[in-house]
């Protein structure tokens, strides 16, 4: 009888975990054809890391607000502009300075949300600094990160197509 007393809560916990797992939002991010066409311009590894970063930011924002539970979100990173030169850019152009070279950055994202009930919703978003005075960060991907955060916040708030 003692074994059953232990197994009942365990069974309940497993059932709840399976239920929660069924409601998990899936986010995938592909790299758009423009970024794939010339992987050496920004660096293939850095572009892939940015796609992974976009997915992580979206998942975190949706989880925080319990938004789009059970949805599949398929995104494409269509454009990516760094604020500072990437390692690949500095290797190809030795005159670039990783600390002092600053530019307008941002990102463009497109894709589709497939809700838990099967509804398909197209999404589009882009955000770039308007001028060099708006660049306040010290990282290579500061404005791209800002674009991801704004996009994720819009998705969590139910605004799916903003430009």
PDB file of C-alpha atoms in Angstrom:
ATOM      1  CA  UNK A   1       0.000   0.000   0.000  1.00  0.00           C
ATOM      2  CA  UNK A   2       2.890   2.340   0.760  1.00  0.00           C
ATOM      3  CA  UNK A   3       4.166   2.020  -2.835  1.00  0.00           C
ATOM      4  CA  UNK A   4       0.790   3.154  -4.175  1.00  0.00           C
ATOM      5  CA  UNK A   5       0.839   6.228  -1.948  1.00  0.00           C
ATOM      6  CA  UNK A   6       4.131   7.199  -3.576  1.00  0.00           C
ATOM      7  CA  UNK A   7       3.072   6.350  -7.134  1.00  0.00           C
ATOM      8  CA  UNK A   8      -0.199   8.305  -7.096  1.00  0.00           C
ATOM      9  CA  UNK A   9       1.457  11.742  -6.687  1.00  0.00           C
ATOM     10  CA  UNK A  10       4.140  10.714  -9.155  1.00  0.00           C
ATOM     11  CA  UNK A  11       1.497   9.693 -11.697  1.00  0.00           C
ATOM     12  CA  UNK A  12      -0.330  12.983 -11.177  1.00  0.00           C
ATOM     13  CA  UNK A  13       2.912  14.937 -11.645  1.00  0.00           C
ATOM     14  CA  UNK A  14       3.704  13.036 -14.847  1.00  0.00           C
ATOM     15  CA  UNK A  15       0.200  13.634 -16.192  1.00  0.00           C
ATOM     16  CA  UNK A  16       0.497  17.354 -15.444  1.00  0.00           C
ATOM     17  CA  UNK A  17       3.916  17.501 -17.091  1.00  0.00           C
ATOM     18  CA  UNK A  18       2.557  15.775 -20.198  1.00  0.00           C
ATOM     19  CA  UNK A  19      -0.355  18.201 -20.244  1.00  0.00           C
ATOM     20  CA  UNK A  20       1.982  21.177 -19.922  1.00  0.00           C
ATOM     21  CA  UNK A  21       4.247  19.762 -22.603  1.00  0.00           C
ATOM     22  CA  UNK A  22       1.304  19.436 -24.990  1.00  0.00           C
ATOM     23  CA  UNK A  23       0.689  23.179 -24.576  1.00  0.00           C
ATOM     24  CA  UNK A  24       4.297  24.165 -25.313  1.00  0.00           C
ATOM     25  CA  UNK A  25       4.833  26.778 -27.990  1.00  0.00           C
ATOM     26  CA  UNK A  26       7.286  25.728 -30.680  1.00  0.00           C
ATOM     27  CA  UNK A  27       9.472  28.423 -32.263  1.00  0.00           C
ATOM     28  CA  UNK A  28      11.749  27.762 -35.223  1.00  0.00           C
ATOM     29  CA  UNK A  29      13.856  30.356 -36.992  1.00  0.00           C
ATOM     30  CA  UNK A  30      15.281  29.874 -40.474  1.00  0.00           C
ATOM     31  CA  UNK A  31      17.787  32.109 -42.192  1.00  0.00           C
ATOM     32  CA  UNK A  32      16.409  33.976 -45.205  1.00  0.00           C
ATOM     33  CA  UNK A  33      17.806  33.606 -48.716  1.00  0.00           C
ATOM     34  CA  UNK A  34      19.489  37.023 -48.703  1.00  0.00           C
ATOM     35  CA  UNK A  35      21.473  36.130 -45.592  1.00  0.00           C
ATOM     36  CA  UNK A  36      22.235  32.648 -46.940  1.00  0.00           C
ATOM     37  CA  UNK A  37      23.392  33.944 -50.294  1.00  0.00           C
ATOM     38  CA  UNK A  38      26.543  35.495 -48.862  1.00  0.00           C
ATOM     39  CA  UNK A  39      27.281  33.747 -45.560  1.00  0.00           C
ATOM     40  CA  UNK A  40      30.798  35.192 -45.476  1.00  0.00           C
ATOM     41  CA  UNK A  41      29.652  38.801 -45.293  1.00  0.00           C
ATOM     42  CA  UNK A  42      28.553  38.671 -41.627  1.00  0.00           C
ATOM     43  CA  UNK A  43      29.864  35.242 -40.739  1.00  0.00           C
ATOM     44  CA  UNK A  44      27.805  32.072 -40.936  1.00  0.00           C
ATOM     45  CA  UNK A  45      28.278  31.251 -37.254  1.00  0.00           C
ATOM     46  CA  UNK A  46      27.182  34.711 -36.098  1.00  0.00           C
ATOM     47  CA  UNK A  47      24.090  34.692 -38.314  1.00  0.00           C
ATOM     48  CA  UNK A  48      23.113  31.257 -36.956  1.00  0.00           C
ATOM     49  CA  UNK A  49      23.658  32.504 -33.400  1.00  0.00           C
ATOM     50  CA  UNK A  50      21.355  35.447 -34.107  1.00  0.00           C
ATOM     51  CA  UNK A  51      18.647  33.128 -35.429  1.00  0.00           C
ATOM     52  CA  UNK A  52      18.952  31.075 -32.229  1.00  0.00           C
ATOM     53  CA  UNK A  53      18.865  34.259 -30.157  1.00  0.00           C
ATOM     54  CA  UNK A  54      15.659  35.403 -31.883  1.00  0.00           C
ATOM     55  CA  UNK A  55      14.008  32.068 -31.066  1.00  0.00           C
ATOM     56  CA  UNK A  56      15.068  32.300 -27.415  1.00  0.00           C
ATOM     57  CA  UNK A  57      13.783  35.869 -27.023  1.00  0.00           C
ATOM     58  CA  UNK A  58      10.408  34.966 -28.575  1.00  0.00           C
ATOM     59  CA  UNK A  59       9.993  31.851 -26.414  1.00  0.00           C
ATOM     60  CA  UNK A  60      10.849  33.795 -23.253  1.00  0.00           C
ATOM     61  CA  UNK A  61       8.383  36.610 -24.036  1.00  0.00           C
ATOM     62  CA  UNK A  62       5.558  34.206 -24.882  1.00  0.00           C
ATOM     63  CA  UNK A  63       6.191  32.085 -21.783  1.00  0.00           C
ATOM     64  CA  UNK A  64       6.270  35.171 -19.580  1.00  0.00           C
ATOM     65  CA  UNK A  65       2.787  36.213 -20.747  1.00  0.00           C
ATOM     66  CA  UNK A  66       1.355  32.731 -21.365  1.00  0.00           C
ATOM     67  CA  UNK A  67       0.641  33.787 -24.946  1.00  0.00           C
ATOM     68  CA  UNK A  68       0.058  31.560 -27.974  1.00  0.00           C
ATOM     69  CA  UNK A  69       0.073  28.334 -25.960  1.00  0.00           C
ATOM     70  CA  UNK A  70       0.319  25.281 -28.154  1.00  0.00           C
ATOM     71  CA  UNK A  71       1.171  27.318 -31.252  1.00  0.00           C
ATOM     72  CA  UNK A  72       3.907  26.635 -33.768  1.00  0.00           C
ATOM     73  CA  UNK A  73       5.774  29.750 -34.806  1.00  0.00           C
ATOM     74  CA  UNK A  74       7.898  29.487 -37.935  1.00  0.00           C
ATOM     75  CA  UNK A  75      10.061  32.553 -38.479  1.00  0.00           C
ATOM     76  CA  UNK A  76      12.566  33.631 -41.105  1.00  0.00           C
ATOM     77  CA  UNK A  77      15.314  36.109 -40.290  1.00  0.00           C
ATOM     78  CA  UNK A  78      15.284  38.034 -43.583  1.00  0.00           C
ATOM     79  CA  UNK A  79      17.743  40.833 -42.818  1.00  0.00           C
ATOM     80  CA  UNK A  80      20.334  41.472 -40.174  1.00  0.00           C
ATOM     81  CA  UNK A  81      22.502  44.546 -39.646  1.00  0.00           C
ATOM     82  CA  UNK A  82      25.121  44.683 -36.868  1.00  0.00           C
ATOM     83  CA  UNK A  83      26.031  47.867 -34.992  1.00  0.00           C
ATOM     84  CA  UNK A  84      29.683  46.934 -34.890  1.00  0.00           C
ATOM     85  CA  UNK A  85      31.726  44.828 -37.308  1.00  0.00           C
ATOM     86  CA  UNK A  86      31.501  41.074 -36.933  1.00  0.00           C
ATOM     87  CA  UNK A  87      34.666  38.981 -36.734  1.00  0.00           C
ATOM     88  CA  UNK A  88      34.125  37.939 -40.343  1.00  0.00           C
ATOM     89  CA  UNK A  89      33.794  41.545 -41.508  1.00  0.00           C
ATOM     90  CA  UNK A  90      36.959  42.547 -39.673  1.00  0.00           C
ATOM     91  CA  UNK A  91      38.829  39.615 -41.222  1.00  0.00           C
ATOM     92  CA  UNK A  92      37.795  40.708 -44.733  1.00  0.00           C
ATOM     93  CA  UNK A  93      38.364  44.422 -44.118  1.00  0.00           C
ATOM     94  CA  UNK A  94      41.315  44.965 -41.775  1.00  0.00           C
ATOM     95  CA  UNK A  95      40.641  48.713 -41.561  1.00  0.00           C
ATOM     96  CA  UNK A  96      37.492  48.149 -39.504  1.00  0.00           C
ATOM     97  CA  UNK A  97      37.853  48.713 -35.783  1.00  0.00           C
ATOM     98  CA  UNK A  98      35.729  46.487 -33.545  1.00  0.00           C
ATOM     99  CA  UNK A  99      35.483  49.245 -30.937  1.00  0.00           C
ATOM    100  CA  UNK A 100      35.229  52.470 -32.917  1.00  0.00           C
ATOM    101  CA  UNK A 101      33.416  51.358 -36.082  1.00  0.00           C
ATOM    102  CA  UNK A 102      29.708  51.882 -35.429  1.00  0.00           C
ATOM    103  CA  UNK A 103      26.762  51.676 -37.814  1.00  0.00           C
ATOM    104  CA  UNK A 104      22.989  51.591 -37.910  1.00  0.00           C
ATOM    105  CA  UNK A 105      21.730  48.122 -37.040  1.00  0.00           C
ATOM    106  CA  UNK A 106      18.541  46.123 -36.776  1.00  0.00           C
ATOM    107  CA  UNK A 107      16.695  43.127 -38.161  1.00  0.00           C
ATOM    108  CA  UNK A 108      13.747  42.068 -40.314  1.00  0.00           C
ATOM    109  CA  UNK A 109      11.612  39.035 -39.513  1.00  0.00           C
ATOM    110  CA  UNK A 110       8.820  37.284 -41.408  1.00  0.00           C
ATOM    111  CA  UNK A 111       6.956  34.091 -40.780  1.00  0.00           C
ATOM    112  CA  UNK A 112       3.799  32.378 -39.744  1.00  0.00           C
ATOM    113  CA  UNK A 113       2.002  31.446 -36.554  1.00  0.00           C
ATOM    114  CA  UNK A 114      -0.004  28.248 -36.578  1.00  0.00           C
ATOM    115  CA  UNK A 115      -2.261  28.451 -33.551  1.00  0.00           C
ATOM    116  CA  UNK A 116      -3.274  25.439 -31.463  1.00  0.00           C
ATOM    117  CA  UNK A 117      -6.602  25.336 -33.336  1.00  0.00           C
ATOM    118  CA  UNK A 118      -4.857  25.341 -36.758  1.00  0.00           C
ATOM    119  CA  UNK A 119      -5.363  28.974 -37.737  1.00  0.00           C
ATOM    120  CA  UNK A 120      -2.491  30.380 -39.836  1.00  0.00           C
ATOM    121  CA  UNK A 121      -1.449  33.962 -39.153  1.00  0.00           C
ATOM    122  CA  UNK A 122       1.310  35.656 -41.173  1.00  0.00           C
ATOM    123  CA  UNK A 123       3.768  37.827 -39.246  1.00  0.00           C
ATOM    124  CA  UNK A 124       6.161  40.571 -40.343  1.00  0.00           C
ATOM    125  CA  UNK A 125       8.350  42.898 -38.389  1.00  0.00           C
ATOM    126  CA  UNK A 126      11.406  45.039 -38.903  1.00  0.00           C
ATOM    127  CA  UNK A 127      13.213  47.576 -36.805  1.00  0.00           C
ATOM    128  CA  UNK A 128      16.384  49.543 -37.513  1.00  0.00           C
ATOM    129  CA  UNK A 129      17.978  52.581 -35.926  1.00  0.00           C
ATOM    130  CA  UNK A 130      17.038  55.689 -37.888  1.00  0.00           C
ATOM    131  CA  UNK A 131      20.402  57.364 -37.483  1.00  0.00           C
ATOM    132  CA  UNK A 132      23.761  56.867 -35.865  1.00  0.00           C
ATOM    133  CA  UNK A 133      22.759  59.018 -32.872  1.00  0.00           C
ATOM    134  CA  UNK A 134      20.211  56.322 -31.875  1.00  0.00           C
ATOM    135  CA  UNK A 135      22.907  53.671 -31.507  1.00  0.00           C
ATOM    136  CA  UNK A 136      23.351  53.484 -27.747  1.00  0.00           C
ATOM    137  CA  UNK A 137      24.718  49.996 -27.263  1.00  0.00           C
ATOM    138  CA  UNK A 138      28.219  48.708 -27.117  1.00  0.00           C
ATOM    139  CA  UNK A 139      27.591  45.263 -28.566  1.00  0.00           C
ATOM    140  CA  UNK A 140      27.729  44.039 -32.131  1.00  0.00           C
ATOM    141  CA  UNK A 141      24.051  43.083 -32.203  1.00  0.00           C
ATOM    142  CA  UNK A 142      22.498  45.781 -29.956  1.00  0.00           C
ATOM    143  CA  UNK A 143      19.863  46.974 -32.455  1.00  0.00           C
ATOM    144  CA  UNK A 144      19.116  43.447 -33.682  1.00  0.00           C
ATOM    145  CA  UNK A 145      18.489  42.502 -30.055  1.00  0.00           C
ATOM    146  CA  UNK A 146      16.157  45.475 -29.731  1.00  0.00           C
ATOM    147  CA  UNK A 147      14.296  44.311 -32.846  1.00  0.00           C
ATOM    148  CA  UNK A 148      13.904  40.811 -31.374  1.00  0.00           C
ATOM    149  CA  UNK A 149      12.587  42.169 -28.085  1.00  0.00           C
ATOM    150  CA  UNK A 150      10.096  44.486 -29.758  1.00  0.00           C
ATOM    151  CA  UNK A 151       8.914  41.727 -32.071  1.00  0.00           C
ATOM    152  CA  UNK A 152       8.531  39.242 -29.210  1.00  0.00           C
ATOM    153  CA  UNK A 153       6.611  41.798 -27.169  1.00  0.00           C
ATOM    154  CA  UNK A 154       4.283  42.470 -30.098  1.00  0.00           C
ATOM    155  CA  UNK A 155       3.605  38.729 -30.531  1.00  0.00           C
ATOM    156  CA  UNK A 156       2.934  38.279 -26.814  1.00  0.00           C
ATOM    157  CA  UNK A 157       0.522  41.236 -26.931  1.00  0.00           C
ATOM    158  CA  UNK A 158      -1.340  39.815 -29.946  1.00  0.00           C
ATOM    159  CA  UNK A 159       0.015  42.240 -32.559  1.00  0.00           C
ATOM    160  CA  UNK A 160       1.146  39.927 -35.331  1.00  0.00           C
ATOM    161  CA  UNK A 161       1.815  42.140 -38.308  1.00  0.00           C
ATOM    162  CA  UNK A 162       3.563  45.391 -37.575  1.00  0.00           C
ATOM    163  CA  UNK A 163       6.012  47.269 -39.722  1.00  0.00           C
TER     164      UNK A 163
END
